[in-house]
mmCIF file of C-alpha atoms and ligand atoms in Angstrom:
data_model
loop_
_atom_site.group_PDB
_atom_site.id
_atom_site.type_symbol
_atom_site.label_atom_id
_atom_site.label_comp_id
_atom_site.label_asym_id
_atom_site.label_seq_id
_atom_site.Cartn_x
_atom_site.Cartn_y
_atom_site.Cartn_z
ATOM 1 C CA UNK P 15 -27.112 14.784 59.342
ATOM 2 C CA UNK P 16 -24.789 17.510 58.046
ATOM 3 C CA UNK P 17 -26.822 21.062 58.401
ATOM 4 C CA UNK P 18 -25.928 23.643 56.007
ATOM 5 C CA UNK P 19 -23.614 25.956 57.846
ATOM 6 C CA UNK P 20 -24.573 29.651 58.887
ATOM 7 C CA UNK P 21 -22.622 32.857 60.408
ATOM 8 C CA UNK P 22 -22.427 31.719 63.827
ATOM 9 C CA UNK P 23 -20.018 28.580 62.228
ATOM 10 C CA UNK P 24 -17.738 31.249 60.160
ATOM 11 C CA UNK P 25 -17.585 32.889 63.882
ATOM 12 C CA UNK P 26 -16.852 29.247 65.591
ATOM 13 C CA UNK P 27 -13.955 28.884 63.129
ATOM 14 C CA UNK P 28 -12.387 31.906 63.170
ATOM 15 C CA UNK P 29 -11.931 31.474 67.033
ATOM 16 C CA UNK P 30 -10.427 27.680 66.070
ATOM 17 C CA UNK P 31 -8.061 29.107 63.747
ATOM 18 C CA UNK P 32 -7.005 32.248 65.837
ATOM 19 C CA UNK P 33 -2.954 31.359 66.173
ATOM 20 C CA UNK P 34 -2.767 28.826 63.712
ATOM 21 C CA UNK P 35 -3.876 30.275 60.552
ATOM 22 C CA UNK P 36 -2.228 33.698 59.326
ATOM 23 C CA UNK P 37 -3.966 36.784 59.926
ATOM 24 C CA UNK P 38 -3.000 37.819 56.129
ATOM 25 C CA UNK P 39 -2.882 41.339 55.458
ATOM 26 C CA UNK P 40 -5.094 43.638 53.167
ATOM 27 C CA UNK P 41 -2.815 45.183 50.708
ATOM 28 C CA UNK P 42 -3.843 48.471 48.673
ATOM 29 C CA UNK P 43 -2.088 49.958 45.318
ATOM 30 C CA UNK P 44 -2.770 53.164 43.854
ATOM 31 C CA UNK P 45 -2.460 52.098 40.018
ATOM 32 C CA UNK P 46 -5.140 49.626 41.240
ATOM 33 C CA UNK P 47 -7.697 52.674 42.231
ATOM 34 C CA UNK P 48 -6.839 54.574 39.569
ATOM 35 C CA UNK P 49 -7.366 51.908 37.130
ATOM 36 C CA UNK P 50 -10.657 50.695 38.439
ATOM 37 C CA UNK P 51 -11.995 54.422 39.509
ATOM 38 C CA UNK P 52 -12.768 52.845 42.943
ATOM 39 C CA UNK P 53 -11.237 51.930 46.494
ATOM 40 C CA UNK P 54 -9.778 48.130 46.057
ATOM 41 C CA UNK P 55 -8.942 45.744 49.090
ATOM 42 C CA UNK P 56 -7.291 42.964 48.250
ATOM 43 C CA UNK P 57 -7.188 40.361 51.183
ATOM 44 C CA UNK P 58 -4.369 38.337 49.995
ATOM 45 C CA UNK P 59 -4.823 35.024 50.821
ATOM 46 C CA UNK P 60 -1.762 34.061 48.411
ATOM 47 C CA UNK P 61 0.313 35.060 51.879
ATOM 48 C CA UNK P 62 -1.577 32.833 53.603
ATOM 49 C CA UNK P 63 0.091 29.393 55.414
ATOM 50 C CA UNK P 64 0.759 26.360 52.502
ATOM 51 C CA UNK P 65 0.266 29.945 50.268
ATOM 52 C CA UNK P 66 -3.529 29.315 50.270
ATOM 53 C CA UNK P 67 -6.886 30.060 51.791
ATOM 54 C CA UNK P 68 -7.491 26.562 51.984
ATOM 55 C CA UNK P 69 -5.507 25.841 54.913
ATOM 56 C CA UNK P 70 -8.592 27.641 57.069
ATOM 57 C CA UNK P 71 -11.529 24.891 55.909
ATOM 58 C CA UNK P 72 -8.730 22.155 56.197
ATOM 59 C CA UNK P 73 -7.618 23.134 59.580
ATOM 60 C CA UNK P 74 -11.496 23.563 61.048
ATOM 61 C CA UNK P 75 -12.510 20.638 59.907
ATOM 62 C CA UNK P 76 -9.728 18.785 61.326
ATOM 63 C CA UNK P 77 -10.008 19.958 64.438
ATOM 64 C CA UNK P 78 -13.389 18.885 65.117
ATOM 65 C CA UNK P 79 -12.737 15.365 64.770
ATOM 66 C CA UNK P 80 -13.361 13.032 67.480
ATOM 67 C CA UNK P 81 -10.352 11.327 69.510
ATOM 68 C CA UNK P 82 -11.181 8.318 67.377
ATOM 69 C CA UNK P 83 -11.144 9.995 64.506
ATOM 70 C CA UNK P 84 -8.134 11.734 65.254
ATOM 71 C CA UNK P 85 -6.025 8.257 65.812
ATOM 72 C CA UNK P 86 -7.507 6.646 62.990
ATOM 73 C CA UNK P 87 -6.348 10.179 60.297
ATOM 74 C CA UNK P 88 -8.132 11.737 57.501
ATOM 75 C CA UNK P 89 -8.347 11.070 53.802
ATOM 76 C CA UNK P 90 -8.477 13.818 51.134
ATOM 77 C CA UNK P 91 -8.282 13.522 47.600
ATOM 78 C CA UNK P 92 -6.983 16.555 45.713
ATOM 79 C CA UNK P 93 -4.218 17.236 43.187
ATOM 80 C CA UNK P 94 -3.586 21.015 44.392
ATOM 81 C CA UNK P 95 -3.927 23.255 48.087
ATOM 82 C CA UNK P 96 -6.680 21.379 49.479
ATOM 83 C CA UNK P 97 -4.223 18.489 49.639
ATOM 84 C CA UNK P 98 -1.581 20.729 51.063
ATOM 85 C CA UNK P 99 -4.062 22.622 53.229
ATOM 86 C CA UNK P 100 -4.882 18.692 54.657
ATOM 87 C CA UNK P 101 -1.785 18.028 55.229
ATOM 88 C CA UNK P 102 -0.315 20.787 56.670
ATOM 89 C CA UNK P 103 -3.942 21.072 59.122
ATOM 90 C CA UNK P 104 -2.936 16.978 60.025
ATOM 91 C CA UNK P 105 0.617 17.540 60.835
ATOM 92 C CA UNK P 106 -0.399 20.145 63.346
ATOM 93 C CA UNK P 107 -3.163 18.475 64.797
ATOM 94 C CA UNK P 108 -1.319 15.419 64.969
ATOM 95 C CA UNK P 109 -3.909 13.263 63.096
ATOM 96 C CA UNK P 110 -2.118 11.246 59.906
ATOM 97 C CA UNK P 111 -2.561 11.693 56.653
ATOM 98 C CA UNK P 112 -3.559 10.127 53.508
ATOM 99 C CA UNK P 113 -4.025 12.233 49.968
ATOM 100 C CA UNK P 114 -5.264 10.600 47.001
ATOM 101 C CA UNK P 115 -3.523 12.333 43.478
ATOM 102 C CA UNK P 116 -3.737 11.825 40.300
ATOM 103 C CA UNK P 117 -0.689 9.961 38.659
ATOM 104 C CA UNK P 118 0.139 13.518 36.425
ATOM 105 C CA UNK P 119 -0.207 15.525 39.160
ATOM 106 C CA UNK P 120 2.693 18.055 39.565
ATOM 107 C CA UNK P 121 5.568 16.893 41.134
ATOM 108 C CA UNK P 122 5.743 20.132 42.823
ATOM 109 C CA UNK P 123 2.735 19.416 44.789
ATOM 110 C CA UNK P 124 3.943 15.884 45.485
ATOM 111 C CA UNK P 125 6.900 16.468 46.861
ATOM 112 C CA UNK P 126 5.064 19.353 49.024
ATOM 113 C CA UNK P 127 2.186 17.343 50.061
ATOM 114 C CA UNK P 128 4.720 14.458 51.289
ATOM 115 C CA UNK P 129 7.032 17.462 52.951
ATOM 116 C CA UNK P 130 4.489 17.718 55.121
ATOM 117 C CA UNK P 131 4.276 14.554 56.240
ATOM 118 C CA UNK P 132 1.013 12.615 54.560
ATOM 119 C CA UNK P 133 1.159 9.353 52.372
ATOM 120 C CA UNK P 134 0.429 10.493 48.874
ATOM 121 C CA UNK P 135 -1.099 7.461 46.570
ATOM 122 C CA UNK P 136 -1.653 7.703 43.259
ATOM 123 C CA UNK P 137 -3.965 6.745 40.746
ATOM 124 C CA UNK P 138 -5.346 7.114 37.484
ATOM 125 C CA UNK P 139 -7.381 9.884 36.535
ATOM 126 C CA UNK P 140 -8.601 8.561 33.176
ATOM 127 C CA UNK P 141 -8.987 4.776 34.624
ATOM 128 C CA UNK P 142 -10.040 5.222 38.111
ATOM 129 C CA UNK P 143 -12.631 6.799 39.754
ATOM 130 C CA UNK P 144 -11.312 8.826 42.635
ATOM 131 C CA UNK P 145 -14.294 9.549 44.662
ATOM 132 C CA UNK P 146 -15.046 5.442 44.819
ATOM 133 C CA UNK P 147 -11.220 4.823 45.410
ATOM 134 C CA UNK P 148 -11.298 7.322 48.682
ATOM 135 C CA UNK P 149 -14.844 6.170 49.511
ATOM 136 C CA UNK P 150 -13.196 2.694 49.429
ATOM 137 C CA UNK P 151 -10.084 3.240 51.562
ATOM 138 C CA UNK P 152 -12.129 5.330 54.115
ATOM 139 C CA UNK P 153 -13.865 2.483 54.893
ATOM 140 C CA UNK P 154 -11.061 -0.290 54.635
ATOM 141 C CA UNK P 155 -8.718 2.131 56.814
ATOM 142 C CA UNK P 156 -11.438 3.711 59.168
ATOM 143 C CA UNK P 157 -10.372 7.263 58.102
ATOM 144 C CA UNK P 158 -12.483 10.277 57.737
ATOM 145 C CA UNK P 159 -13.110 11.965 54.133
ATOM 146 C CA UNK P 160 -12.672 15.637 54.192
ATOM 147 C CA UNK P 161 -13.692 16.996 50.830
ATOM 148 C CA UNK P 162 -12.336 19.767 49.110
ATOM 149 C CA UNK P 163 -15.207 22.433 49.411
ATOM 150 C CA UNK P 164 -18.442 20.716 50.047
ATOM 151 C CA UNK P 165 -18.699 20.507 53.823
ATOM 152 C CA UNK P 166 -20.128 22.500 56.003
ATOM 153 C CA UNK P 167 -16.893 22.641 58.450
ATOM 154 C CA UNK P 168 -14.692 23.459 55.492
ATOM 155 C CA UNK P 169 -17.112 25.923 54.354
ATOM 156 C CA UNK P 170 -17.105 27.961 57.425
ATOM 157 C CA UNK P 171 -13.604 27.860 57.458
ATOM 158 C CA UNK P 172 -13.182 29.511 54.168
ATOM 159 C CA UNK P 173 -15.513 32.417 55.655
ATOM 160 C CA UNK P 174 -13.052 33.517 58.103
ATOM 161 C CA UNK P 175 -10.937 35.278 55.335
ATOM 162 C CA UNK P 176 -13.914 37.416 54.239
ATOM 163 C CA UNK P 177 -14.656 38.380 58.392
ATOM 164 C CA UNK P 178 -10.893 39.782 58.700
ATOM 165 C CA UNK P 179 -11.191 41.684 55.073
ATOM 166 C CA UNK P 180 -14.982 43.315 57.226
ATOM 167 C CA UNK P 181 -12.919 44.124 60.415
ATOM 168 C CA UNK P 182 -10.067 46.119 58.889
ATOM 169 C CA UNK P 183 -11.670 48.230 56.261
ATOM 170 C CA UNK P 184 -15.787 48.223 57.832
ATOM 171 C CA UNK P 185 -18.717 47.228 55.239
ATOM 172 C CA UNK P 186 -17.878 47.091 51.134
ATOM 173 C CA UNK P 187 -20.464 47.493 48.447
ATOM 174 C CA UNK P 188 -18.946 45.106 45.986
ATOM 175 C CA UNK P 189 -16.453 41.726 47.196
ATOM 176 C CA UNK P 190 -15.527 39.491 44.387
ATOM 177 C CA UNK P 191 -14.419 35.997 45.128
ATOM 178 C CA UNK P 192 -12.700 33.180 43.049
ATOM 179 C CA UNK P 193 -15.000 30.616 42.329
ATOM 180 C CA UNK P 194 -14.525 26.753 41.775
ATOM 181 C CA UNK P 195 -16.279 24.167 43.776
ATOM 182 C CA UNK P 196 -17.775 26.983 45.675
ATOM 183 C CA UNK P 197 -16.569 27.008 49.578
ATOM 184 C CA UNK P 198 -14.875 30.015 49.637
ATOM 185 C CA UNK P 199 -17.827 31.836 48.475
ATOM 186 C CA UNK P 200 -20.010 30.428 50.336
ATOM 187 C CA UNK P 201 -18.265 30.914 53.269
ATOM 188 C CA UNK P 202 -17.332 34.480 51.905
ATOM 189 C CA UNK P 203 -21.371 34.764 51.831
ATOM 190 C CA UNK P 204 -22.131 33.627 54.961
ATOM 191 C CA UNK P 205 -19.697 36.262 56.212
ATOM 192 C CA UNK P 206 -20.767 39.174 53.999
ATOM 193 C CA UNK P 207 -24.748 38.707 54.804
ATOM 194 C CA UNK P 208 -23.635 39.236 58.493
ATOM 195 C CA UNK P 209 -21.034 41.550 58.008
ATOM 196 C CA UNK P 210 -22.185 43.502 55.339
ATOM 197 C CA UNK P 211 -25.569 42.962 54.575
ATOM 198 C CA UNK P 212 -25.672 45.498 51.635
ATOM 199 C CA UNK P 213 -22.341 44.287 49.792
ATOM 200 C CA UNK P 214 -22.854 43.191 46.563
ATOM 201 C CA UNK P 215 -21.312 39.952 46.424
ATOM 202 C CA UNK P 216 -20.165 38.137 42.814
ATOM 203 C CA UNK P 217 -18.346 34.669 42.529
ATOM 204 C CA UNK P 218 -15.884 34.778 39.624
ATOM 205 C CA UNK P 219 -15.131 31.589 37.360
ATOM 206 C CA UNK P 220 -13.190 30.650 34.560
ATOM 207 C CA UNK P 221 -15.262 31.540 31.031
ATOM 208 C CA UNK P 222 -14.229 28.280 29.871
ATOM 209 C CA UNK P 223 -16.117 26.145 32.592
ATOM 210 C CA UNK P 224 -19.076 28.560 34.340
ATOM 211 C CA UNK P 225 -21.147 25.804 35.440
ATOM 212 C CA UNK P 226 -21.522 27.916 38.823
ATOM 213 C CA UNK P 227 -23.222 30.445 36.650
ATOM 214 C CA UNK P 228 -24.997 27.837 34.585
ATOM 215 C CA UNK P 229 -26.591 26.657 38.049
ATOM 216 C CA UNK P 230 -27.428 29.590 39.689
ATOM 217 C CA UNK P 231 -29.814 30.604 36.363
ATOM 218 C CA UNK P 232 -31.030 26.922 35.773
ATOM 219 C CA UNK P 233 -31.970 26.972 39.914
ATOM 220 C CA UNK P 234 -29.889 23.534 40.259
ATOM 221 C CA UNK P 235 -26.522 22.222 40.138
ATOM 222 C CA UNK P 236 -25.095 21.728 36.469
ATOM 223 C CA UNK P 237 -22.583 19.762 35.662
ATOM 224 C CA UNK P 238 -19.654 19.871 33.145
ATOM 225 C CA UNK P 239 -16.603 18.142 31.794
ATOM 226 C CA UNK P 240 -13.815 19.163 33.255
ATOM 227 C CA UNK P 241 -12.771 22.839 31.716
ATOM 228 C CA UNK P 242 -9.372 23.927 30.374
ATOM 229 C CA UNK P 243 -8.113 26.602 31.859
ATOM 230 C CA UNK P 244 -5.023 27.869 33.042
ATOM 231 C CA UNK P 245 -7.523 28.569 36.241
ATOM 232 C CA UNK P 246 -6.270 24.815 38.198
ATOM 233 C CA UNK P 247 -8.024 25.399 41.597
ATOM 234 C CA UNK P 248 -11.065 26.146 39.644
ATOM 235 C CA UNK P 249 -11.013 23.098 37.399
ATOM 236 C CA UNK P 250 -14.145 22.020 38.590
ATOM 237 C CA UNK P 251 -17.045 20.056 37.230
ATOM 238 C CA UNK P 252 -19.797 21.000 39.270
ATOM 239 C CA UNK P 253 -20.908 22.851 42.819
ATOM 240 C CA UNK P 254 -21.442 20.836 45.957
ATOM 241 C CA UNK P 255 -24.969 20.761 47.791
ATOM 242 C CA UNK P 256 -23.687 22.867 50.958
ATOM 243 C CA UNK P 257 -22.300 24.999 48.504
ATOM 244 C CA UNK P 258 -24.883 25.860 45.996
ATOM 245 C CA UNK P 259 -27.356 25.994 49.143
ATOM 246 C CA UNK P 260 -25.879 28.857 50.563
ATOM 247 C CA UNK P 261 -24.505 30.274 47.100
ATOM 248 C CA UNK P 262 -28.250 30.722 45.332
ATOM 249 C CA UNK P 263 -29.728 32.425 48.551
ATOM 250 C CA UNK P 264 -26.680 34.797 49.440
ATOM 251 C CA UNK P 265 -24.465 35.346 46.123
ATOM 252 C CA UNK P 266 -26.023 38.401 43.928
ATOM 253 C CA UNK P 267 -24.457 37.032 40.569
ATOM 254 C CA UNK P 268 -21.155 35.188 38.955
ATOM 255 C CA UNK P 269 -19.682 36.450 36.513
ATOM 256 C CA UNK P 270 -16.239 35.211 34.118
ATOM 257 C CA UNK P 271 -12.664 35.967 33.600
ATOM 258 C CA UNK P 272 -10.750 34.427 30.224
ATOM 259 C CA UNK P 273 -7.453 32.833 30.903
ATOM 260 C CA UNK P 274 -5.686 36.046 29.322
ATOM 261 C CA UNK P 275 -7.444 38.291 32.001
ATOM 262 C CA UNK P 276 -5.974 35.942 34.283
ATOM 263 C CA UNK P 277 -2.294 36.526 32.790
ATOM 264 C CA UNK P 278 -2.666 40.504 32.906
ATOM 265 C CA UNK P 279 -3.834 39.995 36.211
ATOM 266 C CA UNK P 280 -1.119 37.672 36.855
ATOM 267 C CA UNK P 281 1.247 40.144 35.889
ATOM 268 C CA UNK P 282 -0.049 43.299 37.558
ATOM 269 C CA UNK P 283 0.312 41.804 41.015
ATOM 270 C CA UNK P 284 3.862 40.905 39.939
ATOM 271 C CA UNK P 285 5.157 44.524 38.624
ATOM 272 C CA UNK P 286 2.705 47.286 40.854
ATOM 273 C CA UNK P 287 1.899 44.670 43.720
ATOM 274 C CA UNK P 288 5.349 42.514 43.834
ATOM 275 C CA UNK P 289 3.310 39.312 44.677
ATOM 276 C CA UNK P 290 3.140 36.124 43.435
ATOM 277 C CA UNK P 291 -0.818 35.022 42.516
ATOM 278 C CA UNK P 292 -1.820 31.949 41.010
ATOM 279 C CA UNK P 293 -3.845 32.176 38.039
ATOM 280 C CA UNK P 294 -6.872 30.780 39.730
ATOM 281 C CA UNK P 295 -6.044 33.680 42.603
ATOM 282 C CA UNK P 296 -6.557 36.275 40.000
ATOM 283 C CA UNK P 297 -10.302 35.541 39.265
ATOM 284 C CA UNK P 298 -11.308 38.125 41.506
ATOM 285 C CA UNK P 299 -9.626 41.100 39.711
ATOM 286 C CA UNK P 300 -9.429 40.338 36.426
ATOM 287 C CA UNK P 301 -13.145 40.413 36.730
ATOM 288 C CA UNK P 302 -13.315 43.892 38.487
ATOM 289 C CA UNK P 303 -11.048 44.850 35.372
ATOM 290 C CA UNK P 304 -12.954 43.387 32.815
ATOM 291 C CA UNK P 305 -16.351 41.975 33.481
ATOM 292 C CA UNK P 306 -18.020 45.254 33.557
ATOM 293 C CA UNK P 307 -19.698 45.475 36.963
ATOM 294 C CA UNK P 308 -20.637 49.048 37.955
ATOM 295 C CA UNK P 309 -17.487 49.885 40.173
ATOM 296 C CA UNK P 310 -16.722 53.041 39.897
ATOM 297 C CA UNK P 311 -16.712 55.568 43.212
ATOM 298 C CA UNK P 312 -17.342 52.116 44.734
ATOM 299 C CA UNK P 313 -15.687 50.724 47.714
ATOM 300 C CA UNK P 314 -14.451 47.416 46.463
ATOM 301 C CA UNK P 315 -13.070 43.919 47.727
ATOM 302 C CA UNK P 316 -11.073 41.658 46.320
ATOM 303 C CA UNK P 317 -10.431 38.264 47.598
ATOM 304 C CA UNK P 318 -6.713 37.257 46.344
ATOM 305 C CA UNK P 319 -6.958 33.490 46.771
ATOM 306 C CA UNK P 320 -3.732 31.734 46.731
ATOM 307 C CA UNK P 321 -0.154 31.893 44.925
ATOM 308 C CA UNK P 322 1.104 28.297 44.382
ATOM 309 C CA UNK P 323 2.364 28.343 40.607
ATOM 310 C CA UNK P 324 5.121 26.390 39.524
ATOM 311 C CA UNK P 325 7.952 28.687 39.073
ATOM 312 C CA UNK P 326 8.858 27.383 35.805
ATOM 313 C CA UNK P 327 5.227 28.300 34.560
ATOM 314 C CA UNK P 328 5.209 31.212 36.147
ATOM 315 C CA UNK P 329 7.662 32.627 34.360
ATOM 316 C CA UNK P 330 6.177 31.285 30.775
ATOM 317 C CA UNK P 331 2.499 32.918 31.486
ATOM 318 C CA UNK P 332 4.503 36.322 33.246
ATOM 319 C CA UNK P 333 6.938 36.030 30.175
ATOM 320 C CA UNK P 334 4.601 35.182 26.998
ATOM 321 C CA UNK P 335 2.171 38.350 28.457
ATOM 322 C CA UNK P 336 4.715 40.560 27.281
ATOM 323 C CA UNK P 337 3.969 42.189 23.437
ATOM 324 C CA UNK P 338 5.944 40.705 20.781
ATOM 325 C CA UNK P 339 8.354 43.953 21.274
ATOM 326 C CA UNK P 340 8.881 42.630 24.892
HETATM 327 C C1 PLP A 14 -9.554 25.834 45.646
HETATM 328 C C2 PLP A 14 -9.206 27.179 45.182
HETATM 329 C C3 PLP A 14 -10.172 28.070 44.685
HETATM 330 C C4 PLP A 14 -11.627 27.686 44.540
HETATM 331 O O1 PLP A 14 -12.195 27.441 45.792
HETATM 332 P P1 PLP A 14 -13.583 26.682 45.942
HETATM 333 O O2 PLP A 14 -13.827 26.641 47.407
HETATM 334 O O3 PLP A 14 -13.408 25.309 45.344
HETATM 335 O O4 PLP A 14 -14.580 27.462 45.186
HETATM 336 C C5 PLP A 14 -9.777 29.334 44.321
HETATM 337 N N1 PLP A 14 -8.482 29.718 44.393
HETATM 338 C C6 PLP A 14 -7.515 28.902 44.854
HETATM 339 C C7 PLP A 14 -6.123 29.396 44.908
HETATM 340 C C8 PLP A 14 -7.846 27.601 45.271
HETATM 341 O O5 PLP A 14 -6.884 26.791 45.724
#
């Protein structure tokens, strides 16, 4: 029923989300440039409302439901932004709220989701199985599943942070884009084959779970156990159908960053950039520092993806970065 979404969705969304989603700026830094011998653009989605991109998917897709739909609320099931980005899109649309989360998720995100006004339930991650459990209370409760990346209204959503990076700084020739279940750069793709037809355009995972790269070599999805790595919003097992769809026609490659990239990235956007990036945010440049893609002279894009850490652990990773002189 679903079609797999093109450009003229991205455009759709970006007109739903005009007032209600940020406009988040595209922030440059000379150390950057000089360390990367190129022009960098990072469009920092970590600014963006709930502090992640994932508010724009959330927010288109919930404001396409149906009247009915809209009394009867939505169901997510996510233990980091998507179920912020759901709840946050439900308050202001006036549609409740449910979010499914694992028992250990962090209370942080809890208390946040709840702040914002959805019921939270629990379950267990190692007993239950959480796709069943929301498939099940969808259909007791009449609500509508959103999922976290593969759907086509989320995935046009997610584009619309790739069309404002195109409007302010004109056509790129490389964009690199964090990578986990695979909306955001599929979206991003969407956006960049309309946009900027001749941008190279790489999705960056975590090396210790690259089943996005597994797939696009094998030509289907591949699936994984669930990778450790300090990357949490890219903790995932597996691409989605939309995604992969769009991913192994438009993407030109993905590529890894190790969880210690991530931690020098971390801490570069804290000391030259004063901002606050998640480690799952800094995919996208610890790549362009360290993957070895032909950047230099290059005009280059960097999408910045969110900045929800715990504060706590923020200060660990920033902290134990620091050389045993520190
Ligand atoms: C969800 C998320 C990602 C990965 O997005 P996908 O659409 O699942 O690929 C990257 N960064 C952050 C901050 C996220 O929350």
């Amino acid at each position: 029923m679903l079609q797999l979404p093109t450009y003229d969705d991205v455009a759709a969304a970006a007109r739903r989300l005009q007032g209600h989603a940020h406009r988040t700026p595209v922030l440059r830094s000379a150390t950057a440039d000089r360390m990367l011998n190129a022009e960098v653009f990072f469009k920092c989605e970590n600014l963006q409302r709930m502090g992640a991109f994932k508010f724009r998917g959330a927010y288109n897709a919930l404001s396409q439901f149906t009247p009915a739909q809209r009394k009867a609320g939505v169901i997510a099931f996510s233990s980091g932004n998507h179920a912020q980005a759901i709840a946050l899109s439900a308050r202001l649309l006036g549609i409740p709220a449910t979010i499914l989360m694992p028992l250990d998720a962090p209370q942080a995100k809890m208390d946040a989701t709840r702040g914002y006004g959805a019921e939270v339930i629990t379950f267990d991650r190692y007993q239950q199985d959480r796709e069943q459990l929301s498939a099940r209370l969808a259909t007791e409760r009449g609500l509508t599943l959103i999922p976290p990346y593969d759907h086509p209204h989320v995935i046009a959503g997610q584009g619309t942070a790739a069309c404002e990076l195109f409007e302010e700084t004109g056509p790129l020739d490389v964009l690199l884009v964090p990578l986990g279940g695979g909306g955001l750069l599929s979206g991003t793709a969407l956006a960049t084959r309309a946009l900027a037809p001749k941008c190279k355009l790489y999705g960056v995972e975590p090396e210790a779970g690259d089943d996005g790269r597994q797939s696009l070599r094998k030509g289907e999805i591949v699936d994984i156990p669930t990778p450790q790595t300090l990357a949490d919003g890219a903790q995932t097992q597996h691409l989605g159908q939309f995604t992969f769809g769009v991913i192994r026609r438009d993407v030109d490659d993905i590529v890894t960053a190790s969880d210690a990239q991530l931690v020098e990235a971390m801490r570069f956007f804290a000391e030259r950039m004063k901002m606050v990036v998640e480690p799952t945010g800094c995919l996208g440049f610890a790549a362009a520092c360290h993957a070895g893609l032909p950047l230099r002279g290059l005009r280059v894009g960097v999408i910045v993806s969110g900045g929800n850490v715990d504060l706590a652990r923020y200060a660990q990773l920033i902290g134990s970065a620091v050389g045993p002189a520190g």
